Amino acid sequence: MVRIRFHGRGGQGAKTAARLVATAAFLEGWMAQDSPLYGAERRGAPMTAFARLDRAPIRERGMIARPDLVVVADDSLLADPAAHVGDGVEADTVVFVNSEQAVTQLLERAPCPGRLLTGDLTGLVLAQLGKAGALSGPLGAVAARLVGLSETNLRTALVMELGELGLPVPVIEQNLSMAHACFELVQPVPLRQNGDRPGQPASLRTPTYEPPTSGTARISALANVTVRKTGGWRTFRPVLDPEKCIGCWMCYLHCPDGAVRMTGATHPLIDYDHCKGCLLCVEECPTLALISEREAGLVRRSS
Amino acid sequence: MTWPHETYSKIKQLPLEEQVLPGTSLCAGCGGLETLRLAAKVLGEKVVFVNAAGCFTLLAVYPFTPFHGSWLYTTMGSAPAGAQGIRDALDVLIAKRRLPKEEDLKVVVLAGDGTTYEMALSATSAAIGRNLDFYYFCYDNEAYANTGVQLSSATPYGARTTTSPCSLQHPAGTVREKKDIFEIWRAHRPPYIATLSARYPLDLAEKLARASRIAGPKLLLALSPCPTGWGFDPFQTPEVARLAVETGLWPLKEAVQGEVTHTYVPKRRPVEDYLRLQERFRHLFEPTRQEAAIRHIQDRVDAYWSRVRAEPPR
């Protein structure tokens, strides 16, 4: 059995990617299964999706704790403790990360025990669509390629699944050409198939609890939500050119999260710890003093 | 005649103090959060929020809160009842002199359209009937968006949701019209009702200021563009919000003691400009253009505004 785990942020298309690779495998004669797992959070928050492929009927269900292949939609997830990318990753687990950076650069910043591969899928999408769209097609294509599925079956899966989502024909065509580029980007790798080893019998794990006095926020604490950093949600960041800023307050008023502060009521200061990258401020700025820049890789540049 | 601004005539009169802090898990570009943040600035610090389940559940995921004050979480059906309990408790404490009058709090219900238009409607009707002194802030994103965008009675004709898809039987998607909650509230004769749009912050702030001076039940109904549910990129939230108002689909108005005033009269761009931006209406244009459905939406807007013009100024 091949167990694939996708890590993404809500809205990046990891759920559909798992579905694409499962459908492509099914068309190739495998048994296949896929499922997503969301927390209570929304678009932008870490989520996972799973796919299991096997020649025999699949009797396993639920989350994949020890994946053979991990596909990561955004390199910022590596540094996000909430994403749990490294869970169950062993020395022979293949980990593909969507990143502009090379493997060595990534490893410097986020140690990863598995066999790491990288590729710039976001760049591919930007070039193809002219904007940052969902990565479902490219992520699914990379996974299918690494597993060794045929491009024909992946193309059929793309047409079936994206068509079912109601995407317009031109967008499906763009996904087909991105899938082709992904097949050139990576080569099939021999995956360990831990299903061939004797499985561990399930055991009941008793969770351990911290004492209530350590590390938990007090319920009587006020406005303590700021300790939760949402800056990791961004694909693009707003950047201010103070020369062009006329201090009109538009960015400050319209930021849904209140991540733009006014210093001395005249100059906006962007709180990159909390800015989710919705770019309303860039849209509202009347003087083009705010521009959007693609987030540079794993470590968010602090302002 | 333009609507007079009594409290806020300039953007920079808005308070700088933040009442809703960053770090919540709501979607990037949430139109509802944008509106709440502006409204909360005007309401100030002495507020207790009563939050019906919905997207805004994510404002205060235990043990974190974005507010300086208290937040009570209720079921979708019982937010006005929760507000009643808190209001009564405050009144009792003040009457017994256990709470100084100047420490009184505003009781503000936060509810989505599923709660407002459907689940809490009877509790709301009863609360208005009892003349409960509370604010009812509704972030209307025209669907049950928190659970993955299902049809609500706030969903407009022609929009697609997961439970009203574009199908052979119903090519337009949603077949019924959006429920007019403004008129349902107005029929109860509450002292103040207003519609809001975060794209028009001065209009919004002025309405919140007016509501603050009036005792009794007050509805603040905000159209909240939803990138996730309506299918547009988060950065387009302002454009979608602006076109909702400029096409006349979302009239900015208030009703003081039942008397309706339109606070902004748009020049009325064709509704198509608004529909085209959103995934939920795309089936009206692709693969074939559903002329009749688009026409129907335009006719409804035209009819609304001709009624507005025909009404004699009171």
Coordinates of C-alpha atoms in Angstrom, one line a residue:
Chain A
M1 CA 0.0 0.0 0.0
V2 CA 1.1 3.5 -0.8
R3 CA 0.1 6.1 1.8
I4 CA 0.2 9.7 0.7
R5 CA -0.4 12.7 3.0
F6 CA -0.9 16.2 1.7
H7 CA -0.4 19.3 3.9
G8 CA -1.9 22.5 2.8
R9 CA -3.6 25.6 4.0
G10 CA -7.4 25.8 3.5
G11 CA -8.1 27.0 0.0
Q12 CA -4.8 25.8 -1.5
G13 CA -6.3 22.7 -3.0
A14 CA -4.8 19.9 -1.0
K15 CA -8.1 18.1 -0.6
T16 CA -8.7 18.1 -4.4
A17 CA -5.0 17.0 -4.9
A18 CA -5.6 13.9 -2.8
R19 CA -8.7 13.2 -4.8
L20 CA -6.9 13.7 -8.1
V21 CA -4.1 11.2 -7.3
A22 CA -6.6 8.7 -5.9
T23 CA -8.8 8.9 -9.1
A24 CA -5.7 8.7 -11.4
A25 CA -4.6 5.5 -9.5
F26 CA -8.1 4.1 -9.7
L27 CA -8.1 4.6 -13.5
E28 CA -4.8 2.7 -13.5
G29 CA -6.3 -0.3 -11.9
W30 CA -5.4 0.4 -8.2
M31 CA -7.8 0.5 -5.4
A32 CA -7.9 4.0 -4.0
Q33 CA -9.3 6.0 -1.1
D34 CA -9.0 9.7 -0.2
S35 CA -10.2 11.9 2.6
P36 CA -9.6 15.4 3.9
L37 CA -9.2 16.5 7.5
Y38 CA -10.0 20.1 8.5
G39 CA -9.8 21.7 11.9
A40 CA -12.3 24.3 13.1
E41 CA -10.4 26.9 11.1
R42 CA -10.9 28.4 7.8
R43 CA -9.2 29.3 4.5
G44 CA -5.6 29.8 5.3
A45 CA -5.3 27.5 8.3
P46 CA -3.3 24.3 8.1
M47 CA -5.2 21.2 7.0
T48 CA -4.3 17.7 5.7
A49 CA -5.7 15.3 3.1
F50 CA -4.9 11.6 2.7
A51 CA -4.8 9.1 -0.2
R52 CA -4.2 5.4 0.1
L53 CA -3.5 3.3 -3.0
D54 CA -3.2 -0.5 -3.1
R55 CA -3.5 -3.4 -5.4
A56 CA -5.6 -5.2 -2.8
P57 CA -8.8 -4.0 -1.1
I58 CA -8.0 -1.2 1.4
R59 CA -9.3 -2.0 4.9
E60 CA -7.5 0.9 6.6
R61 CA -9.4 4.1 7.4
G62 CA -8.7 7.5 9.0
M63 CA -5.6 9.6 9.3
I64 CA -2.3 8.5 8.0
A65 CA 0.2 8.5 10.8
R66 CA 3.1 7.0 8.9
P67 CA 3.0 8.2 5.3
D68 CA 5.3 6.9 2.5
L69 CA 4.9 10.2 0.6
V70 CA 4.3 13.6 2.0
V71 CA 3.3 16.5 -0.3
V72 CA 3.5 20.0 1.2
A73 CA 1.6 22.8 -0.6
D74 CA 3.6 25.7 1.0
D75 CA 7.0 25.7 2.6
S76 CA 5.8 28.0 5.4
L77 CA 4.0 24.9 6.7
L78 CA 7.3 23.3 7.6
A79 CA 7.9 25.9 10.3
D80 CA 4.3 25.9 11.5
P81 CA 3.9 23.7 14.5
A82 CA 0.2 23.5 14.0
A83 CA 0.7 21.8 10.6
H84 CA 2.5 18.7 12.0
V85 CA 4.2 18.1 8.7
G86 CA 7.0 16.0 10.2
D87 CA 4.7 13.6 12.1
G88 CA 5.6 10.0 11.3
V89 CA 8.1 11.0 8.7
E90 CA 11.1 8.6 8.8
A91 CA 14.4 8.5 7.0
D92 CA 12.9 6.7 3.9
T93 CA 9.7 8.8 3.7
V94 CA 9.7 11.0 0.5
V95 CA 8.7 14.6 1.2
F96 CA 7.9 17.0 -1.6
V97 CA 7.7 20.7 -0.7
N98 CA 6.3 23.4 -2.9
S99 CA 9.1 26.0 -2.6
E100 CA 11.2 28.4 -4.5
Q101 CA 14.1 27.3 -2.5
A102 CA 16.5 24.4 -3.0
V103 CA 16.6 21.4 -0.7
T104 CA 19.8 22.6 1.0
Q105 CA 18.3 26.0 1.8
L106 CA 15.1 24.5 3.2
L107 CA 17.1 22.0 5.4
E108 CA 19.1 24.8 6.9
R109 CA 15.9 26.3 8.2
A110 CA 13.7 23.4 8.9
P111 CA 15.3 20.0 9.6
C112 CA 13.3 17.3 8.0
P113 CA 14.1 13.6 8.5
G114 CA 12.7 12.4 5.2
R115 CA 14.1 12.4 1.6
L116 CA 13.3 16.0 0.7
L117 CA 12.4 17.2 -2.8
T118 CA 11.4 20.7 -3.8
G119 CA 9.8 22.4 -6.8
D120 CA 8.2 25.9 -7.4
L121 CA 4.6 25.1 -8.1
T122 CA 3.4 28.5 -7.0
G123 CA 5.7 30.0 -9.7
L124 CA 4.2 27.6 -12.2
V125 CA 0.7 28.7 -11.3
L126 CA 1.6 32.4 -11.4
A127 CA 3.1 31.9 -14.8
Q128 CA 0.2 29.9 -16.1
L129 CA -2.8 31.7 -14.6
G130 CA -1.3 35.1 -14.1
K131 CA -2.5 35.1 -10.5
A132 CA -2.1 32.9 -7.4
G133 CA -4.8 30.2 -7.7
A134 CA -5.4 26.9 -6.1
L135 CA -2.6 24.4 -6.4
S136 CA -4.8 21.3 -6.6
G137 CA -3.8 20.3 -10.2
P138 CA 0.0 20.7 -9.7
L139 CA 0.0 19.1 -6.3
G140 CA -2.0 16.1 -7.6
A141 CA 0.2 15.8 -10.6
V142 CA 3.4 15.8 -8.6
A143 CA 2.1 13.1 -6.3
A144 CA 0.9 11.0 -9.3
R145 CA 4.3 11.4 -10.9
L146 CA 6.3 10.5 -7.8
V147 CA 4.1 7.4 -7.3
G148 CA 4.7 6.5 -11.0
L149 CA 1.2 6.8 -12.4
S150 CA 0.8 7.6 -16.1
E151 CA 0.1 11.1 -17.4
T152 CA -2.8 9.9 -19.4
N153 CA -4.7 8.7 -16.4
L154 CA -3.8 11.8 -14.5
R155 CA -5.2 14.0 -17.3
T156 CA -8.4 12.0 -17.3
A157 CA -8.7 12.4 -13.5
L158 CA -8.1 16.2 -13.9
V159 CA -10.9 16.5 -16.4
M160 CA -13.3 14.3 -14.3
E161 CA -12.6 15.9 -10.9
L162 CA -12.2 19.6 -11.9
G163 CA -15.1 19.3 -14.2
E164 CA -17.2 18.0 -11.4
L165 CA -16.2 21.0 -9.3
G166 CA -17.6 23.1 -12.1
L167 CA -14.4 24.8 -13.2
P168 CA -14.6 26.4 -16.7
V169 CA -13.0 24.6 -19.6
P170 CA -10.1 27.1 -20.0
V171 CA -9.1 26.6 -16.4
I172 CA -9.1 22.8 -16.8
E173 CA -6.9 23.2 -19.9
Q174 CA -4.5 25.3 -17.9
N175 CA -4.4 22.6 -15.3
L176 CA -3.6 20.0 -17.9
S177 CA -0.6 22.0 -19.2
M178 CA 0.6 22.6 -15.6
A179 CA 0.3 18.9 -14.9
H180 CA 2.5 18.2 -17.9
A181 CA 5.1 20.7 -16.5
C182 CA 4.9 18.9 -13.2
F183 CA 5.6 15.5 -14.9
E184 CA 8.8 17.1 -16.3
L185 CA 9.7 18.7 -12.9
V186 CA 9.9 15.4 -10.9
Q187 CA 10.7 11.8 -11.6
P188 CA 9.1 8.7 -10.0
V189 CA 10.9 7.7 -6.9
P190 CA 11.0 4.2 -5.3
L191 CA 8.6 4.6 -2.4
R192 CA 8.9 2.4 0.7
Q193 CA 5.6 0.7 1.2
N194 CA 5.2 0.3 4.9
G195 CA 2.1 -1.7 4.3
D196 CA 4.4 -4.6 3.5
R197 CA 5.8 -4.6 7.0
P198 CA 3.8 -6.2 9.7
G199 CA 1.5 -3.5 11.1
Q200 CA 1.7 -2.3 14.6
P201 CA -1.3 -3.5 16.7
A202 CA -3.3 -0.5 17.7
S203 CA -2.9 0.5 21.3
L204 CA -4.9 3.0 23.4
R205 CA -2.9 6.1 24.0
T206 CA -3.8 8.1 27.1
P207 CA -3.2 11.7 26.4
T208 CA -1.1 13.5 29.0
Y209 CA -2.3 16.9 30.2
E210 CA -0.2 19.9 31.3
P211 CA -1.2 21.2 34.7
P212 CA -3.9 23.9 34.1
T213 CA -1.6 26.6 35.6
S214 CA 1.1 26.1 33.0
G215 CA 0.9 27.3 29.4
T216 CA -2.8 27.8 29.1
A217 CA -4.3 31.2 28.6
R218 CA -6.5 32.3 31.4
I219 CA -10.2 32.5 30.5
S220 CA -10.4 35.8 32.2
A221 CA -7.6 37.2 30.0
L222 CA -8.7 39.9 27.7
A223 CA -7.9 40.4 24.0
N224 CA -5.3 37.6 24.2
V225 CA -6.0 36.4 20.7
T226 CA -2.9 38.3 19.5
V227 CA -0.6 35.6 20.7
R228 CA -2.0 33.5 17.8
K229 CA 0.1 34.5 14.7
T230 CA -1.9 34.4 11.5
G231 CA 1.0 35.8 9.4
G232 CA 1.8 32.3 8.1
W233 CA -1.4 32.3 6.0
R234 CA 0.1 34.6 3.3
T235 CA 1.1 33.8 -0.2
F236 CA 1.6 37.6 -0.9
R237 CA 2.4 40.4 1.5
P238 CA 1.5 44.0 1.2
V239 CA 4.5 46.3 1.2
L240 CA 4.3 50.0 1.9
D241 CA 6.3 52.7 0.0
P242 CA 6.2 55.5 2.6
E243 CA 7.1 58.0 -0.1
K244 CA 3.8 57.6 -1.8
C245 CA 1.7 57.3 1.3
I246 CA -0.6 60.2 2.0
G247 CA -1.9 58.9 5.3
C248 CA -5.5 58.6 4.1
W249 CA -6.4 55.7 6.5
M250 CA -7.9 53.6 3.8
C251 CA -5.7 50.5 4.4
Y252 CA -6.1 51.0 8.2
L253 CA -9.9 51.2 8.0
H254 CA -10.5 48.3 5.6
C255 CA -8.1 45.7 7.0
P256 CA -10.6 43.1 8.3
D257 CA -8.1 41.8 10.9
G258 CA -6.9 45.2 12.2
A259 CA -3.4 44.2 11.1
V260 CA -2.7 47.8 10.0
R261 CA -1.9 50.2 12.7
M262 CA -1.7 54.0 12.4
T263 CA 1.4 55.4 14.0
G264 CA 0.7 58.9 15.3
A265 CA -2.6 58.7 13.2
T266 CA -0.6 59.5 10.1
H267 CA 1.4 56.5 9.0
P268 CA 0.3 53.0 8.5
L269 CA 2.4 50.2 10.0
I270 CA 1.6 46.6 8.8
D271 CA 1.6 43.9 11.5
Y272 CA 3.1 41.0 9.5
D273 CA 2.7 38.7 12.5
H274 CA -1.1 38.8 11.9
C275 CA -1.6 40.0 8.3
K276 CA -3.3 37.1 6.4
G277 CA -2.4 38.5 3.0
C278 CA -5.9 39.2 1.8
L279 CA -4.6 42.4 0.1
L280 CA -7.7 44.5 0.8
C281 CA -5.3 47.3 1.8
V282 CA -3.5 47.1 -1.6
E283 CA -6.8 47.3 -3.3
E284 CA -8.1 50.2 -1.2
C285 CA -4.9 52.3 -1.5
P286 CA -5.6 55.3 -3.7
T287 CA -2.0 56.2 -4.4
L288 CA -0.5 52.8 -5.1
A289 CA 1.7 53.2 -2.0
L290 CA 0.9 49.6 -1.2
I291 CA 2.1 46.9 -3.5
S292 CA 1.9 43.1 -3.1
E293 CA 5.0 41.0 -3.1
R294 CA 5.2 37.2 -3.1
E295 CA 6.1 35.8 0.3
A296 CA 9.8 34.8 0.2
G297 CA 9.9 31.3 1.3
L298 CA 10.0 29.7 4.7
V299 CA 11.1 32.3 7.1
R300 CA 8.8 35.3 7.0
R301 CA 10.9 38.5 6.7
S302 CA 10.1 40.5 9.7
S303 CA 9.2 44.1 9.1
Chain B
M1 CA -31.0 65.8 -0.5
T2 CA -28.1 64.2 1.2
W3 CA -28.4 62.3 4.5
P4 CA -27.0 64.5 7.3
H5 CA -24.1 63.2 9.3
E6 CA -24.5 64.3 12.9
T7 CA -21.5 62.5 14.5
Y8 CA -19.1 61.4 11.8
S9 CA -18.5 63.6 8.8
K10 CA -14.8 62.8 8.3
I11 CA -13.0 59.5 8.2
K12 CA -10.5 60.6 10.7
Q13 CA -13.1 61.2 13.4
L14 CA -13.4 57.4 13.8
P15 CA -11.8 56.2 17.0
L16 CA -8.3 54.8 16.7
E17 CA -8.8 52.3 19.6
E18 CA -9.1 48.7 18.4
Q19 CA -12.0 46.7 19.9
V20 CA -11.5 43.5 17.8
L21 CA -7.8 42.4 17.9
P22 CA -6.0 40.5 15.2
G23 CA -5.2 36.8 15.5
T24 CA -8.7 35.3 14.9
S25 CA -9.1 32.4 12.5
L26 CA -11.7 33.9 10.2
C27 CA -10.9 33.7 6.5
A28 CA -8.5 36.2 4.9
G29 CA -10.5 39.0 3.4
C30 CA -13.7 38.3 5.5
G31 CA -16.2 41.1 4.8
G32 CA -18.0 40.3 8.0
L33 CA -15.0 40.8 10.1
E34 CA -14.2 44.0 8.3
T35 CA -17.6 45.3 9.2
L36 CA -17.5 44.2 12.8
R37 CA -14.2 45.8 13.4
L38 CA -15.5 49.2 12.2
A39 CA -18.8 48.9 14.0
A40 CA -17.0 47.9 17.3
K41 CA -14.9 51.0 17.1
V42 CA -18.0 53.1 17.3
L43 CA -19.6 51.0 20.0
G44 CA -16.6 51.4 22.2
E45 CA -15.2 49.3 25.0
K46 CA -18.3 48.8 27.2
V47 CA -19.9 46.0 25.3
V48 CA -20.8 42.5 25.9
F49 CA -21.2 40.4 22.8
V50 CA -23.7 37.6 22.5
N51 CA -22.5 35.4 19.6
A52 CA -24.8 33.0 17.9
A53 CA -23.0 30.0 16.3
G54 CA -21.8 30.7 12.8
C55 CA -18.6 31.9 11.2
F56 CA -18.1 34.3 14.1
T57 CA -17.7 31.3 16.4
L58 CA -14.1 31.6 15.2
L59 CA -13.7 35.0 16.8
A60 CA -13.2 33.5 20.2
V61 CA -11.9 30.0 20.1
Y62 CA -11.3 29.0 23.7
P63 CA -9.2 30.2 25.5
F64 CA -8.5 33.1 23.1
T65 CA -10.6 36.2 22.6
P66 CA -10.2 39.3 20.4
F67 CA -12.3 41.4 22.7
H68 CA -11.5 43.6 25.7
G69 CA -14.8 42.6 27.2
S70 CA -17.1 39.6 27.6
W71 CA -18.3 37.2 24.9
L72 CA -21.2 34.9 25.4
Y73 CA -21.7 32.0 23.0
T74 CA -25.2 30.8 22.3
T75 CA -26.9 28.4 19.9
M76 CA -28.2 29.8 16.7
G77 CA -31.8 29.8 17.9
S78 CA -31.2 31.5 21.2
A79 CA -29.0 34.6 20.7
P80 CA -31.8 37.1 21.5
A81 CA -32.7 35.1 24.5
G82 CA -29.1 35.2 25.7
A83 CA -29.1 39.0 25.2
Q84 CA -32.3 39.2 27.2
G85 CA -30.7 37.4 30.1
I86 CA -27.6 39.6 30.1
R87 CA -29.7 42.8 29.8
D88 CA -31.9 41.7 32.7
A89 CA -28.9 40.9 34.9
L90 CA -27.3 44.3 34.2
D91 CA -30.6 46.0 35.0
V92 CA -31.0 44.1 38.2
L93 CA -27.4 44.9 39.3
I94 CA -27.9 48.6 38.5
A95 CA -31.2 48.7 40.4
K96 CA -29.6 47.0 43.4
R97 CA -26.7 49.5 43.2
R98 CA -24.3 46.7 42.8
L99 CA -23.2 48.1 39.5
P100 CA -22.7 51.8 39.0
K101 CA -24.9 53.2 36.2
E102 CA -21.8 54.4 34.3
E103 CA -20.5 50.9 34.1
D104 CA -23.5 49.7 32.2
L105 CA -22.7 47.6 29.1
K106 CA -24.2 47.6 25.6
V107 CA -25.6 44.2 24.7
V108 CA -24.7 43.3 21.2
V109 CA -25.9 40.1 19.4
L110 CA -23.5 38.9 16.6
A111 CA -25.3 36.6 14.2
G112 CA -25.0 35.4 10.7
D113 CA -27.8 35.3 8.1
G114 CA -28.8 31.7 9.0
T115 CA -29.4 32.8 12.5
T116 CA -31.0 36.1 11.7
Y117 CA -33.3 35.1 8.8
E118 CA -34.2 31.7 10.0
M119 CA -33.2 30.0 13.2
A120 CA -33.5 32.8 15.7
L121 CA -36.4 34.6 14.0
S122 CA -39.0 33.7 16.6
A123 CA -36.7 34.5 19.5
T124 CA -35.9 37.8 17.7
S125 CA -39.5 38.6 17.1
A126 CA -40.2 38.0 20.8
A127 CA -37.3 40.1 21.9
I128 CA -38.4 43.0 19.8
G129 CA -41.9 42.5 21.1
R130 CA -40.6 42.8 24.7
N131 CA -38.7 46.0 23.6
L132 CA -35.4 44.5 24.7
D133 CA -32.7 47.2 24.7
F134 CA -30.1 45.5 22.5
Y135 CA -28.1 45.7 19.3
Y136 CA -28.5 43.0 16.7
F137 CA -25.5 43.0 14.4
C138 CA -26.0 40.6 11.4
Y139 CA -23.2 39.7 9.1
D140 CA -25.2 38.6 6.1
N141 CA -23.1 36.5 3.7
E142 CA -26.1 35.1 2.0
A143 CA -25.6 31.4 3.0
Y144 CA -24.7 29.1 5.8
A145 CA -21.1 29.7 5.1
N146 CA -19.5 28.3 8.2
T147 CA -20.6 24.8 7.3
G148 CA -19.6 25.0 3.7
V149 CA -22.0 27.3 2.0
Q150 CA -25.5 25.9 2.1
L151 CA -28.7 27.7 1.0
S152 CA -30.3 30.0 3.5
S153 CA -33.3 32.3 3.1
A154 CA -30.8 35.2 2.7
T155 CA -29.4 33.6 -0.5
P156 CA -30.4 35.6 -3.5
Y157 CA -32.2 34.3 -6.6
G158 CA -29.6 33.0 -9.1
A159 CA -26.8 32.2 -6.6
R160 CA -25.4 28.7 -6.5
T161 CA -24.8 27.0 -3.1
T162 CA -24.0 23.4 -2.3
T163 CA -27.7 22.7 -1.6
S164 CA -29.0 24.8 -4.5
P165 CA -26.7 23.9 -7.4
C166 CA -27.1 24.8 -11.0
S167 CA -29.1 21.7 -12.3
L168 CA -31.3 20.7 -15.1
Q169 CA -34.4 21.3 -13.0
H170 CA -33.1 24.6 -11.7
P171 CA -30.5 26.0 -14.1
A172 CA -30.4 29.4 -12.2
G173 CA -29.4 27.7 -8.9
T174 CA -31.4 29.3 -6.1
V175 CA -35.0 29.8 -7.3
R176 CA -36.5 31.8 -4.5
E177 CA -36.0 35.4 -3.7
K178 CA -33.9 36.7 -0.8
K179 CA -36.1 37.1 2.3
D180 CA -36.5 40.8 3.2
I181 CA -35.5 40.8 6.9
F182 CA -35.4 44.6 7.0
E183 CA -39.1 44.7 6.4
I184 CA -39.8 41.8 8.8
W185 CA -38.0 43.8 11.5
R186 CA -39.7 47.0 10.4
A187 CA -43.2 45.4 10.8
H188 CA -42.4 45.0 14.5
R189 CA -41.9 48.8 14.7
P190 CA -38.5 48.8 16.4
P191 CA -36.9 52.2 17.0
Y192 CA -33.9 51.7 14.6
I193 CA -32.9 49.5 11.7
A194 CA -30.1 50.1 9.3
T195 CA -28.3 48.4 6.5
L196 CA -24.5 48.7 6.4
S197 CA -21.6 48.1 4.0
A198 CA -18.0 48.2 5.2
R199 CA -17.1 49.7 1.9
Y200 CA -18.9 52.9 3.1
P201 CA -17.3 53.4 6.5
L202 CA -18.6 56.9 7.2
D203 CA -22.2 55.8 6.5
L204 CA -21.6 52.8 8.7
A205 CA -20.1 54.8 11.6
E206 CA -22.9 57.3 11.5
K207 CA -25.5 54.6 11.7
L208 CA -23.8 53.0 14.6
A209 CA -23.6 56.3 16.4
R210 CA -27.4 56.9 15.8
A211 CA -28.2 53.5 17.1
S212 CA -26.1 54.2 20.2
R213 CA -28.4 57.1 21.1
I214 CA -31.6 55.0 20.9
A215 CA -32.9 52.6 23.5
G216 CA -34.7 49.4 22.4
P217 CA -34.1 46.8 19.8
K218 CA -31.8 47.9 16.9
L219 CA -30.9 45.9 13.8
L220 CA -27.6 46.6 12.0
L221 CA -27.7 44.5 8.9
A222 CA -24.4 44.3 7.1
L223 CA -23.8 42.7 3.7
S224 CA -20.6 40.7 4.2
P225 CA -18.9 39.6 1.0
C226 CA -17.5 36.1 1.5
P227 CA -14.5 35.2 -0.7
T228 CA -14.7 31.6 0.3
G229 CA -18.5 31.2 -0.2
W230 CA -19.1 33.5 -3.1
G231 CA -16.0 32.5 -5.0
F232 CA -13.8 35.4 -5.5
D233 CA -10.2 36.3 -4.5
P234 CA -10.0 37.9 -1.1
F235 CA -8.5 41.1 -2.5
Q236 CA -11.8 41.6 -4.5
T237 CA -13.8 42.0 -1.3
P238 CA -13.9 45.8 -1.7
E239 CA -15.0 45.7 -5.3
V240 CA -17.7 43.2 -4.7
A241 CA -19.0 45.2 -1.7
R242 CA -18.9 48.4 -3.8
L243 CA -20.8 46.9 -6.7
A244 CA -23.4 45.4 -4.4
V245 CA -24.3 49.0 -3.4
E246 CA -23.6 50.7 -6.7
T247 CA -25.8 48.3 -8.7
G248 CA -28.7 48.9 -6.2
L249 CA -28.8 45.3 -5.1
W250 CA -27.8 46.3 -1.5
P251 CA -29.6 49.5 -0.6
L252 CA -28.0 51.6 2.1
K253 CA -30.9 52.8 4.3
E254 CA -32.2 53.3 7.8
A255 CA -35.6 53.1 9.4
V256 CA -36.1 55.4 12.4
Q257 CA -39.3 54.5 14.2
G258 CA -40.4 52.8 11.0
E259 CA -39.7 55.8 8.7
V260 CA -37.3 54.6 5.9
T261 CA -34.6 56.9 4.5
H262 CA -32.2 55.8 1.9
T263 CA -28.8 57.1 3.1
Y264 CA -27.1 56.7 -0.3
V265 CA -28.8 56.6 -3.7
P266 CA -26.5 54.9 -6.3
K267 CA -26.4 55.7 -9.9
R268 CA -27.1 52.0 -10.5
R269 CA -24.7 50.2 -12.6
P270 CA -26.0 47.0 -14.4
V271 CA -26.3 44.1 -12.0
E272 CA -24.2 42.0 -14.3
D273 CA -21.1 43.9 -13.2
Y274 CA -21.6 42.5 -9.7
L275 CA -22.7 39.0 -10.7
R276 CA -19.7 38.5 -13.0
L277 CA -17.2 38.9 -10.3
Q278 CA -18.4 35.8 -8.4
E279 CA -18.2 32.1 -8.8
R280 CA -21.6 31.6 -7.3
F281 CA -23.2 33.4 -10.3
R282 CA -20.9 32.1 -13.0
H283 CA -23.5 29.5 -14.3
L284 CA -25.6 32.5 -15.4
F285 CA -22.9 33.4 -17.9
E286 CA -21.1 30.1 -18.8
P287 CA -21.4 27.8 -20.6
T288 CA -24.5 29.6 -21.9
R289 CA -25.8 33.0 -20.9
Q290 CA -29.0 32.7 -19.0
E291 CA -30.5 35.9 -20.2
A292 CA -33.9 35.5 -18.5
A293 CA -32.3 34.9 -15.1
I294 CA -30.0 38.0 -15.3
R295 CA -32.9 40.0 -16.6
H296 CA -35.0 38.9 -13.7
I297 CA -32.4 40.0 -11.2
Q298 CA -32.1 43.4 -13.0
D299 CA -35.9 43.8 -13.1
R300 CA -36.2 43.2 -9.4
V301 CA -33.7 45.9 -8.6
D302 CA -35.3 48.3 -11.0
A303 CA -38.7 47.7 -9.5
Y304 CA -37.3 48.3 -6.0
W305 CA -35.8 51.7 -6.9
S306 CA -38.8 52.8 -8.8
R307 CA -40.9 52.1 -5.6
V308 CA -38.4 54.1 -3.6
R309 CA -38.7 57.0 -6.0
A310 CA -42.5 56.8 -6.0
E311 CA -42.8 57.1 -2.3
P312 CA -43.6 60.6 -1.2
P313 CA -41.0 62.1 1.2
R314 CA -42.5 62.0 4.7

